[in-house]
Amino acid sequence: MEKTAVFKGKFLPYLLLVPQLVITLVFFYWPASQAVWQSFLREDAFGLNSEFIGLENYQALLAQPEYYKSMVTTLVFSSLVAALSLSIALLFATQADKNLKAAPTFKVMMIWPYAVAPAVAGVLWLFIFHPSLGTMARPLRLMGFNWNPMLNGNHAMALVVMAAVWKQIAYNFLFFLAGLQAIPRSVLEAGAIDGAGPYRRFWTITFPLLSPTTFFLLVVNVVYVFFDTFGIIDAVTGGGPAGATTTMVYKVYADGRLGGDLGGSAAQSVILMVIVIALTAIQFRYVERKVQY
């Protein structure tokens, strides 16, 4: 029989929850409520004087073509980063799960990028692909490719996507590898005995059993792309050129911190929070149906 934890005091379980509840209230619910309230105000650049204006910040925001452009940019950026980071990490995890002599070294090297801060990751990729100083810029020019992410919006988007994917692959790799190692070998051996090849075994046995891990990583990657890639974009392109890499989270910073529009920036953060919550809810409502636990 399985042992169950029995608390001596009636209030001990609730007492153990207090630290987590305090952290959640202080660092999530309180800032979120402040942002919602601030979105209804008109404030000066220093936040010293404020005036209640209702929904005017939202009306002004939804009348800006630049805001809809940032939505499209965020959609393209998030789709590319999530799809590439998940697929590449799954490929690397399946190779690391094989009985190879160098598998331990390969696993350690794959985990290293996770320890790099987003801004540092952006600077590393900028040094590699800088049009004047980058080690890869000259070979690209010799091949006839006029690489310049400082002036070309498509090149800038490709650069920030590569940096964001590289940063996230390590995280996805860890969970995919753990999921692969949890699959019973007997199940795969039974498929091989039945005549299924490696490709068919992966799609009919391995990948369905990885669906809980894949679903979890899908949710985490959406949150990562919408929020945690700010440091990469700020370090690499600063939202440029001409707003080509200005995502929704970067526009919140640009309008609030750089533009001094605190009320409009708060309204953007509220809309962004609602979008992320809606996407997460949709994933749990429709995508989780295909997850096999």
PDB file of C-alpha atoms in Angstrom:
ATOM      1  CA  MET A   1       0.000   0.000   0.000  1.00  0.00           C
ATOM      2  CA  GLU A   2       1.150   3.509  -0.798  1.00  0.00           C
ATOM      3  CA  LYS A   3       1.977   5.753   2.128  1.00  0.00           C
ATOM      4  CA  THR A   4       0.089   9.026   2.405  1.00  0.00           C
ATOM      5  CA  ALA A   5       1.365  12.156   4.116  1.00  0.00           C
ATOM      6  CA  VAL A   6      -0.515  13.032   7.291  1.00  0.00           C
ATOM      7  CA  PHE A   7      -0.067  16.501   8.779  1.00  0.00           C
ATOM      8  CA  LYS A   8      -0.108  16.775  12.565  1.00  0.00           C
ATOM      9  CA  GLY A   9      -1.719  20.202  12.629  1.00  0.00           C
ATOM     10  CA  LYS A  10      -4.836  21.372  10.818  1.00  0.00           C
ATOM     11  CA  PHE A  11      -3.225  24.624   9.679  1.00  0.00           C
ATOM     12  CA  LEU A  12       0.191  23.244   8.690  1.00  0.00           C
ATOM     13  CA  PRO A  13      -0.737  22.558   5.018  1.00  0.00           C
ATOM     14  CA  TYR A  14      -2.007  26.106   4.624  1.00  0.00           C
ATOM     15  CA  LEU A  15       1.086  27.468   6.373  1.00  0.00           C
ATOM     16  CA  LEU A  16       3.310  25.672   3.883  1.00  0.00           C
ATOM     17  CA  LEU A  17       1.395  27.351   1.031  1.00  0.00           C
ATOM     18  CA  VAL A  18       1.933  30.850   2.414  1.00  0.00           C
ATOM     19  CA  PRO A  19       5.401  31.518   0.849  1.00  0.00           C
ATOM     20  CA  GLN A  20       4.203  30.561  -2.642  1.00  0.00           C
ATOM     21  CA  LEU A  21       0.991  32.546  -2.252  1.00  0.00           C
ATOM     22  CA  VAL A  22       2.908  35.617  -1.087  1.00  0.00           C
ATOM     23  CA  ILE A  23       5.291  35.405  -4.054  1.00  0.00           C
ATOM     24  CA  THR A  24       2.375  34.993  -6.479  1.00  0.00           C
ATOM     25  CA  LEU A  25       0.466  37.917  -4.994  1.00  0.00           C
ATOM     26  CA  VAL A  26       3.447  40.263  -4.817  1.00  0.00           C
ATOM     27  CA  PHE A  27       5.051  39.476  -8.157  1.00  0.00           C
ATOM     28  CA  PHE A  28       2.026  38.639 -10.333  1.00  0.00           C
ATOM     29  CA  TYR A  29      -1.408  39.665  -9.098  1.00  0.00           C
ATOM     30  CA  TRP A  30      -0.340  43.004  -7.611  1.00  0.00           C
ATOM     31  CA  PRO A  31       1.616  44.177 -10.727  1.00  0.00           C
ATOM     32  CA  ALA A  32      -1.162  42.878 -12.980  1.00  0.00           C
ATOM     33  CA  SER A  33      -3.822  44.788 -11.055  1.00  0.00           C
ATOM     34  CA  GLN A  34      -1.648  47.907 -11.128  1.00  0.00           C
ATOM     35  CA  ALA A  35      -1.244  47.589 -14.906  1.00  0.00           C
ATOM     36  CA  VAL A  36      -5.008  47.248 -15.371  1.00  0.00           C
ATOM     37  CA  TRP A  37      -5.655  50.343 -13.257  1.00  0.00           C
ATOM     38  CA  GLN A  38      -2.853  52.306 -14.944  1.00  0.00           C
ATOM     39  CA  SER A  39      -4.319  51.526 -18.370  1.00  0.00           C
ATOM     40  CA  PHE A  40      -7.288  53.750 -17.484  1.00  0.00           C
ATOM     41  CA  LEU A  41      -5.088  56.706 -16.589  1.00  0.00           C
ATOM     42  CA  ARG A  42      -3.229  59.446 -18.441  1.00  0.00           C
ATOM     43  CA  GLU A  43       0.112  60.014 -16.731  1.00  0.00           C
ATOM     44  CA  ASP A  44       3.146  62.184 -17.330  1.00  0.00           C
ATOM     45  CA  ALA A  45       6.468  60.594 -18.224  1.00  0.00           C
ATOM     46  CA  PHE A  46       7.496  60.422 -14.555  1.00  0.00           C
ATOM     47  CA  GLY A  47       4.181  59.060 -13.260  1.00  0.00           C
ATOM     48  CA  LEU A  48       3.731  61.992 -10.871  1.00  0.00           C
ATOM     49  CA  ASN A  49       0.425  63.313 -12.212  1.00  0.00           C
ATOM     50  CA  SER A  50      -2.425  61.133 -13.404  1.00  0.00           C
ATOM     51  CA  GLU A  51      -5.947  61.603 -14.741  1.00  0.00           C
ATOM     52  CA  PHE A  52      -8.667  58.996 -15.160  1.00  0.00           C
ATOM     53  CA  ILE A  53      -9.645  58.820 -18.843  1.00  0.00           C
ATOM     54  CA  GLY A  54     -11.519  55.520 -19.048  1.00  0.00           C
ATOM     55  CA  LEU A  55     -10.961  53.546 -22.251  1.00  0.00           C
ATOM     56  CA  GLU A  56      -9.204  56.317 -24.192  1.00  0.00           C
ATOM     57  CA  ASN A  57      -5.837  54.537 -24.007  1.00  0.00           C
ATOM     58  CA  TYR A  58      -7.354  51.413 -25.545  1.00  0.00           C
ATOM     59  CA  GLN A  59      -9.156  53.436 -28.233  1.00  0.00           C
ATOM     60  CA  ALA A  60      -5.971  55.289 -29.173  1.00  0.00           C
ATOM     61  CA  LEU A  61      -4.000  52.049 -29.178  1.00  0.00           C
ATOM     62  CA  LEU A  62      -6.423  50.176 -31.435  1.00  0.00           C
ATOM     63  CA  ALA A  63      -6.371  53.106 -33.868  1.00  0.00           C
ATOM     64  CA  GLN A  64      -2.603  52.761 -34.411  1.00  0.00           C
ATOM     65  CA  PRO A  65      -1.512  50.848 -37.539  1.00  0.00           C
ATOM     66  CA  GLU A  66       1.847  50.233 -35.827  1.00  0.00           C
ATOM     67  CA  TYR A  67       0.148  48.192 -33.134  1.00  0.00           C
ATOM     68  CA  TYR A  68      -1.444  45.828 -35.647  1.00  0.00           C
ATOM     69  CA  LYS A  69       1.930  45.548 -37.376  1.00  0.00           C
ATOM     70  CA  SER A  70       3.484  44.469 -34.067  1.00  0.00           C
ATOM     71  CA  MET A  71       0.745  41.829 -33.745  1.00  0.00           C
ATOM     72  CA  VAL A  72       1.614  40.379 -37.143  1.00  0.00           C
ATOM     73  CA  THR A  73       5.310  40.498 -36.313  1.00  0.00           C
ATOM     74  CA  THR A  74       4.637  38.689 -33.029  1.00  0.00           C
ATOM     75  CA  LEU A  75       2.580  36.030 -34.829  1.00  0.00           C
ATOM     76  CA  VAL A  76       5.336  35.349 -37.369  1.00  0.00           C
ATOM     77  CA  PHE A  77       8.097  35.445 -34.768  1.00  0.00           C
ATOM     78  CA  SER A  78       6.290  33.218 -32.260  1.00  0.00           C
ATOM     79  CA  SER A  79       5.285  30.646 -34.882  1.00  0.00           C
ATOM     80  CA  LEU A  80       8.825  30.339 -36.243  1.00  0.00           C
ATOM     81  CA  VAL A  81      10.526  30.163 -32.853  1.00  0.00           C
ATOM     82  CA  ALA A  82       8.080  27.670 -31.331  1.00  0.00           C
ATOM     83  CA  ALA A  83       8.045  25.369 -34.373  1.00  0.00           C
ATOM     84  CA  LEU A  84      11.804  25.401 -34.949  1.00  0.00           C
ATOM     85  CA  SER A  85      12.856  25.102 -31.308  1.00  0.00           C
ATOM     86  CA  LEU A  86      10.494  22.189 -30.659  1.00  0.00           C
ATOM     87  CA  SER A  87      11.327  20.281 -33.836  1.00  0.00           C
ATOM     88  CA  ILE A  88      15.108  20.738 -33.576  1.00  0.00           C
ATOM     89  CA  ALA A  89      15.113  19.859 -29.877  1.00  0.00           C
ATOM     90  CA  LEU A  90      13.107  16.695 -30.584  1.00  0.00           C
ATOM     91  CA  LEU A  91      15.566  15.710 -33.323  1.00  0.00           C
ATOM     92  CA  PHE A  92      18.552  16.210 -31.015  1.00  0.00           C
ATOM     93  CA  ALA A  93      16.830  14.371 -28.157  1.00  0.00           C
ATOM     94  CA  THR A  94      16.114  11.312 -30.312  1.00  0.00           C
ATOM     95  CA  GLN A  95      19.772  11.196 -31.350  1.00  0.00           C
ATOM     96  CA  ALA A  96      21.038  11.666 -27.777  1.00  0.00           C
ATOM     97  CA  ASP A  97      18.769   8.859 -26.602  1.00  0.00           C
ATOM     98  CA  LYS A  98      20.655   6.362 -28.737  1.00  0.00           C
ATOM     99  CA  ASN A  99      23.460   4.194 -27.394  1.00  0.00           C
ATOM    100  CA  LEU A 100      26.375   6.308 -28.556  1.00  0.00           C
ATOM    101  CA  LYS A 101      29.827   6.581 -26.990  1.00  0.00           C
ATOM    102  CA  ALA A 102      29.747  10.385 -26.996  1.00  0.00           C
ATOM    103  CA  ALA A 103      26.134  10.658 -25.817  1.00  0.00           C
ATOM    104  CA  PRO A 104      26.980  12.036 -22.307  1.00  0.00           C
ATOM    105  CA  THR A 105      29.212  14.745 -23.784  1.00  0.00           C
ATOM    106  CA  PHE A 106      26.583  15.566 -26.380  1.00  0.00           C
ATOM    107  CA  LYS A 107      23.908  15.936 -23.690  1.00  0.00           C
ATOM    108  CA  VAL A 108      26.063  18.295 -21.605  1.00  0.00           C
ATOM    109  CA  MET A 109      26.856  20.464 -24.615  1.00  0.00           C
ATOM    110  CA  MET A 110      23.178  20.653 -25.523  1.00  0.00           C
ATOM    111  CA  ILE A 111      22.268  21.909 -22.042  1.00  0.00           C
ATOM    112  CA  TRP A 112      24.849  24.720 -21.909  1.00  0.00           C
ATOM    113  CA  PRO A 113      22.880  27.338 -23.899  1.00  0.00           C
ATOM    114  CA  TYR A 114      20.098  27.223 -21.297  1.00  0.00           C
ATOM    115  CA  ALA A 115      22.459  28.896 -18.796  1.00  0.00           C
ATOM    116  CA  VAL A 116      22.966  31.895 -21.105  1.00  0.00           C
ATOM    117  CA  ALA A 117      20.831  34.968 -20.419  1.00  0.00           C
ATOM    118  CA  PRO A 118      18.587  36.091 -23.319  1.00  0.00           C
ATOM    119  CA  ALA A 119      20.427  39.408 -23.752  1.00  0.00           C
ATOM    120  CA  VAL A 120      23.795  37.626 -23.776  1.00  0.00           C
ATOM    121  CA  ALA A 121      22.492  35.125 -26.328  1.00  0.00           C
ATOM    122  CA  GLY A 122      21.397  38.031 -28.517  1.00  0.00           C
ATOM    123  CA  VAL A 123      24.802  39.702 -28.284  1.00  0.00           C
ATOM    124  CA  LEU A 124      26.567  36.437 -29.184  1.00  0.00           C
ATOM    125  CA  TRP A 125      24.503  36.021 -32.342  1.00  0.00           C
ATOM    126  CA  LEU A 126      24.936  39.695 -33.183  1.00  0.00           C
ATOM    127  CA  PHE A 127      28.724  39.291 -33.006  1.00  0.00           C
ATOM    128  CA  ILE A 128      28.515  36.282 -35.308  1.00  0.00           C
ATOM    129  CA  PHE A 129      26.234  37.886 -37.920  1.00  0.00           C
ATOM    130  CA  HIS A 130      27.104  41.577 -37.603  1.00  0.00           C
ATOM    131  CA  PRO A 131      27.366  42.962 -41.169  1.00  0.00           C
ATOM    132  CA  SER A 132      30.763  44.562 -40.515  1.00  0.00           C
ATOM    133  CA  LEU A 133      32.365  42.598 -37.667  1.00  0.00           C
ATOM    134  CA  GLY A 134      30.592  39.254 -37.747  1.00  0.00           C
ATOM    135  CA  THR A 135      32.487  36.067 -38.524  1.00  0.00           C
ATOM    136  CA  MET A 136      29.677  34.833 -40.775  1.00  0.00           C
ATOM    137  CA  ALA A 137      28.989  38.107 -42.583  1.00  0.00           C
ATOM    138  CA  ARG A 138      32.062  37.960 -44.802  1.00  0.00           C
ATOM    139  CA  PRO A 139      31.444  34.355 -46.013  1.00  0.00           C
ATOM    140  CA  LEU A 140      27.850  35.317 -46.784  1.00  0.00           C
ATOM    141  CA  ARG A 141      29.009  38.294 -48.861  1.00  0.00           C
ATOM    142  CA  LEU A 142      31.550  36.120 -50.683  1.00  0.00           C
ATOM    143  CA  MET A 143      28.672  33.809 -51.625  1.00  0.00           C
ATOM    144  CA  GLY A 144      26.866  36.798 -53.114  1.00  0.00           C
ATOM    145  CA  PHE A 145      24.382  37.210 -50.280  1.00  0.00           C
ATOM    146  CA  ASN A 146      24.090  40.853 -49.220  1.00  0.00           C
ATOM    147  CA  TRP A 147      23.536  40.160 -45.516  1.00  0.00           C
ATOM    148  CA  ASN A 148      22.659  43.253 -43.466  1.00  0.00           C
ATOM    149  CA  PRO A 149      20.240  42.860 -40.533  1.00  0.00           C
ATOM    150  CA  MET A 150      20.791  46.512 -39.640  1.00  0.00           C
ATOM    151  CA  LEU A 151      18.988  47.661 -42.798  1.00  0.00           C
ATOM    152  CA  ASN A 152      17.008  44.655 -44.040  1.00  0.00           C
ATOM    153  CA  GLY A 153      13.939  43.743 -41.976  1.00  0.00           C
ATOM    154  CA  ASN A 154      13.830  40.125 -43.184  1.00  0.00           C
ATOM    155  CA  HIS A 155      17.470  39.614 -42.254  1.00  0.00           C
ATOM    156  CA  ALA A 156      16.842  41.132 -38.824  1.00  0.00           C
ATOM    157  CA  MET A 157      13.862  38.845 -38.243  1.00  0.00           C
ATOM    158  CA  ALA A 158      15.921  35.810 -39.291  1.00  0.00           C
ATOM    159  CA  LEU A 159      18.682  36.813 -36.866  1.00  0.00           C
ATOM    160  CA  VAL A 160      16.426  37.227 -33.819  1.00  0.00           C
ATOM    161  CA  VAL A 161      14.607  33.985 -34.689  1.00  0.00           C
ATOM    162  CA  MET A 162      17.922  32.096 -34.812  1.00  0.00           C
ATOM    163  CA  ALA A 163      19.026  33.576 -31.483  1.00  0.00           C
ATOM    164  CA  ALA A 164      15.688  32.825 -29.786  1.00  0.00           C
ATOM    165  CA  VAL A 165      15.570  29.264 -31.171  1.00  0.00           C
ATOM    166  CA  TRP A 166      19.155  28.561 -30.081  1.00  0.00           C
ATOM    167  CA  LYS A 167      18.373  29.809 -26.584  1.00  0.00           C
ATOM    168  CA  GLN A 168      15.225  27.665 -26.212  1.00  0.00           C
ATOM    169  CA  ILE A 169      16.464  24.421 -27.772  1.00  0.00           C
ATOM    170  CA  ALA A 170      18.301  23.422 -24.583  1.00  0.00           C
ATOM    171  CA  TYR A 171      15.160  23.708 -22.444  1.00  0.00           C
ATOM    172  CA  ASN A 172      13.060  21.694 -24.886  1.00  0.00           C
ATOM    173  CA  PHE A 173      15.873  19.160 -25.276  1.00  0.00           C
ATOM    174  CA  LEU A 174      15.912  18.429 -21.531  1.00  0.00           C
ATOM    175  CA  PHE A 175      12.210  17.607 -21.384  1.00  0.00           C
ATOM    176  CA  PHE A 176      12.127  15.651 -24.642  1.00  0.00           C
ATOM    177  CA  LEU A 177      15.099  13.565 -23.541  1.00  0.00           C
ATOM    178  CA  ALA A 178      13.481  12.863 -20.178  1.00  0.00           C
ATOM    179  CA  GLY A 179      10.274  11.881 -21.962  1.00  0.00           C
ATOM    180  CA  LEU A 180      12.108   9.545 -24.328  1.00  0.00           C
ATOM    181  CA  GLN A 181      13.949   7.846 -21.483  1.00  0.00           C
ATOM    182  CA  ALA A 182      10.646   7.269 -19.683  1.00  0.00           C
ATOM    183  CA  ILE A 183       9.224   5.254 -22.604  1.00  0.00           C
ATOM    184  CA  PRO A 184       9.503   1.512 -21.856  1.00  0.00           C
ATOM    185  CA  ARG A 185      11.946  -0.201 -24.195  1.00  0.00           C
ATOM    186  CA  SER A 186       9.691  -3.227 -24.282  1.00  0.00           C
ATOM    187  CA  VAL A 187       7.048  -1.213 -26.153  1.00  0.00           C
ATOM    188  CA  LEU A 188       9.540  -0.201 -28.845  1.00  0.00           C
ATOM    189  CA  GLU A 189      10.883  -3.743 -29.063  1.00  0.00           C
ATOM    190  CA  ALA A 190       7.339  -5.075 -29.519  1.00  0.00           C
ATOM    191  CA  GLY A 191       6.851  -2.669 -32.421  1.00  0.00           C
ATOM    192  CA  ALA A 192      10.120  -3.815 -33.994  1.00  0.00           C
ATOM    193  CA  ILE A 193       9.078  -7.475 -33.627  1.00  0.00           C
ATOM    194  CA  ASP A 194       5.797  -6.659 -35.392  1.00  0.00           C
ATOM    195  CA  GLY A 195       7.804  -5.387 -38.339  1.00  0.00           C
ATOM    196  CA  ALA A 196       7.542  -1.615 -37.813  1.00  0.00           C
ATOM    197  CA  GLY A 197      10.580   0.307 -39.040  1.00  0.00           C
ATOM    198  CA  PRO A 198      12.295   3.118 -37.113  1.00  0.00           C
ATOM    199  CA  TYR A 199      10.264   5.830 -38.863  1.00  0.00           C
ATOM    200  CA  ARG A 200       6.929   4.112 -38.230  1.00  0.00           C
ATOM    201  CA  ARG A 201       7.858   3.251 -34.614  1.00  0.00           C
ATOM    202  CA  PHE A 202       8.604   6.908 -33.950  1.00  0.00           C
ATOM    203  CA  TRP A 203       5.299   8.266 -35.291  1.00  0.00           C
ATOM    204  CA  THR A 204       3.029   5.474 -34.020  1.00  0.00           C
ATOM    205  CA  ILE A 205       4.672   4.690 -30.658  1.00  0.00           C
ATOM    206  CA  THR A 206       7.277   7.217 -29.540  1.00  0.00           C
ATOM    207  CA  PHE A 207       5.634  10.493 -30.537  1.00  0.00           C
ATOM    208  CA  PRO A 208       2.161   9.626 -29.147  1.00  0.00           C
ATOM    209  CA  LEU A 209       3.776   8.676 -25.826  1.00  0.00           C
ATOM    210  CA  LEU A 210       5.606  12.015 -25.902  1.00  0.00           C
ATOM    211  CA  SER A 211       2.380  13.975 -26.344  1.00  0.00           C
ATOM    212  CA  PRO A 212       2.127  15.084 -22.672  1.00  0.00           C
ATOM    213  CA  THR A 213       5.686  16.439 -22.839  1.00  0.00           C
ATOM    214  CA  THR A 214       5.030  18.057 -26.213  1.00  0.00           C
ATOM    215  CA  PHE A 215       1.858  19.721 -24.965  1.00  0.00           C
ATOM    216  CA  PHE A 216       3.633  21.074 -21.887  1.00  0.00           C
ATOM    217  CA  LEU A 217       6.494  22.438 -23.996  1.00  0.00           C
ATOM    218  CA  LEU A 218       4.044  24.002 -26.450  1.00  0.00           C
ATOM    219  CA  VAL A 219       2.449  26.020 -23.651  1.00  0.00           C
ATOM    220  CA  VAL A 220       5.836  26.972 -22.178  1.00  0.00           C
ATOM    221  CA  ASN A 221       7.246  27.992 -25.565  1.00  0.00           C
ATOM    222  CA  VAL A 222       4.296  30.272 -26.298  1.00  0.00           C
ATOM    223  CA  VAL A 223       4.881  32.081 -23.001  1.00  0.00           C
ATOM    224  CA  TYR A 224       8.635  32.186 -23.724  1.00  0.00           C
ATOM    225  CA  VAL A 225       8.194  33.736 -27.152  1.00  0.00           C
ATOM    226  CA  PHE A 226       5.708  36.349 -25.984  1.00  0.00           C
ATOM    227  CA  PHE A 227       7.687  37.508 -22.930  1.00  0.00           C
ATOM    228  CA  ASP A 228      11.213  36.120 -22.483  1.00  0.00           C
ATOM    229  CA  THR A 229      12.515  37.050 -25.938  1.00  0.00           C
ATOM    230  CA  PHE A 230      12.451  40.749 -25.075  1.00  0.00           C
ATOM    231  CA  GLY A 231      16.136  40.696 -24.070  1.00  0.00           C
ATOM    232  CA  ILE A 232      17.166  39.137 -27.368  1.00  0.00           C
ATOM    233  CA  ILE A 233      15.297  41.675 -29.481  1.00  0.00           C
ATOM    234  CA  ASP A 234      16.509  44.604 -27.381  1.00  0.00           C
ATOM    235  CA  ALA A 235      20.152  43.491 -27.620  1.00  0.00           C
ATOM    236  CA  VAL A 236      20.153  42.513 -31.297  1.00  0.00           C
ATOM    237  CA  THR A 237      17.907  44.912 -33.207  1.00  0.00           C
ATOM    238  CA  GLY A 238      16.181  47.226 -30.735  1.00  0.00           C
ATOM    239  CA  GLY A 239      12.937  46.552 -32.607  1.00  0.00           C
ATOM    240  CA  GLY A 240      14.357  47.717 -35.925  1.00  0.00           C
ATOM    241  CA  PRO A 241      14.971  48.249 -38.683  1.00  0.00           C
ATOM    242  CA  ALA A 242      11.828  50.341 -39.184  1.00  0.00           C
ATOM    243  CA  GLY A 243       9.909  48.270 -36.629  1.00  0.00           C
ATOM    244  CA  ALA A 244      10.491  44.995 -38.483  1.00  0.00           C
ATOM    245  CA  THR A 245      11.278  43.128 -35.243  1.00  0.00           C
ATOM    246  CA  THR A 246       9.048  45.125 -32.870  1.00  0.00           C
ATOM    247  CA  THR A 247       6.986  42.480 -31.136  1.00  0.00           C
ATOM    248  CA  MET A 248       4.129  43.253 -28.772  1.00  0.00           C
ATOM    249  CA  VAL A 249       6.241  42.896 -25.636  1.00  0.00           C
ATOM    250  CA  TYR A 250       8.964  45.119 -27.053  1.00  0.00           C
ATOM    251  CA  LYS A 251       6.413  47.742 -28.054  1.00  0.00           C
ATOM    252  CA  VAL A 252       5.206  47.828 -24.438  1.00  0.00           C
ATOM    253  CA  TYR A 253       8.744  48.756 -23.407  1.00  0.00           C
ATOM    254  CA  ALA A 254       9.351  51.149 -26.295  1.00  0.00           C
ATOM    255  CA  ASP A 255       6.151  53.145 -25.774  1.00  0.00           C
ATOM    256  CA  GLY A 256       6.339  53.151 -21.983  1.00  0.00           C
ATOM    257  CA  ARG A 257      10.032  53.418 -21.132  1.00  0.00           C
ATOM    258  CA  LEU A 258      11.303  55.210 -24.220  1.00  0.00           C
ATOM    259  CA  GLY A 259       8.178  57.053 -25.360  1.00  0.00           C
ATOM    260  CA  GLY A 260       6.901  58.036 -21.916  1.00  0.00           C
ATOM    261  CA  ASP A 261       3.337  56.872 -22.662  1.00  0.00           C
ATOM    262  CA  LEU A 262       2.758  55.003 -19.413  1.00  0.00           C
ATOM    263  CA  GLY A 263      -1.010  54.649 -19.798  1.00  0.00           C
ATOM    264  CA  GLY A 264      -0.799  53.394 -23.368  1.00  0.00           C
ATOM    265  CA  SER A 265       1.997  51.011 -22.418  1.00  0.00           C
ATOM    266  CA  ALA A 266      -0.117  49.620 -19.568  1.00  0.00           C
ATOM    267  CA  ALA A 267      -3.028  49.105 -21.966  1.00  0.00           C
ATOM    268  CA  GLN A 268      -0.722  47.160 -24.288  1.00  0.00           C
ATOM    269  CA  SER A 269       0.465  44.954 -21.415  1.00  0.00           C
ATOM    270  CA  VAL A 270      -3.147  44.174 -20.461  1.00  0.00           C
ATOM    271  CA  ILE A 271      -4.019  43.202 -24.045  1.00  0.00           C
ATOM    272  CA  LEU A 272      -0.869  41.081 -24.257  1.00  0.00           C
ATOM    273  CA  MET A 273      -1.741  39.317 -21.002  1.00  0.00           C
ATOM    274  CA  VAL A 274      -5.278  38.607 -22.244  1.00  0.00           C
ATOM    275  CA  ILE A 275      -3.924  37.206 -25.535  1.00  0.00           C
ATOM    276  CA  VAL A 276      -1.479  34.865 -23.774  1.00  0.00           C
ATOM    277  CA  ILE A 277      -4.172  33.667 -21.346  1.00  0.00           C
ATOM    278  CA  ALA A 278      -6.551  33.082 -24.267  1.00  0.00           C
ATOM    279  CA  LEU A 279      -3.936  31.128 -26.230  1.00  0.00           C
ATOM    280  CA  THR A 280      -3.170  28.984 -23.194  1.00  0.00           C
ATOM    281  CA  ALA A 281      -6.863  28.320 -22.624  1.00  0.00           C
ATOM    282  CA  ILE A 282      -7.339  27.367 -26.291  1.00  0.00           C
ATOM    283  CA  GLN A 283      -4.417  24.963 -26.090  1.00  0.00           C
ATOM    284  CA  PHE A 284      -5.862  23.303 -22.984  1.00  0.00           C
ATOM    285  CA  ARG A 285      -9.336  23.211 -24.544  1.00  0.00           C
ATOM    286  CA  TYR A 286      -8.505  21.795 -27.976  1.00  0.00           C
ATOM    287  CA  VAL A 287      -4.883  20.623 -28.166  1.00  0.00           C
ATOM    288  CA  GLU A 288      -4.996  18.655 -24.906  1.00  0.00           C
ATOM    289  CA  ARG A 289      -7.729  16.444 -26.388  1.00  0.00           C
ATOM    290  CA  LYS A 290      -5.068  14.771 -28.533  1.00  0.00           C
ATOM    291  CA  VAL A 291      -2.711  14.208 -25.603  1.00  0.00           C
ATOM    292  CA  GLN A 292      -2.404  10.578 -24.535  1.00  0.00           C
ATOM    293  CA  TYR A 293      -1.612  10.221 -20.842  1.00  0.00           C
TER     294      TYR A 293
END
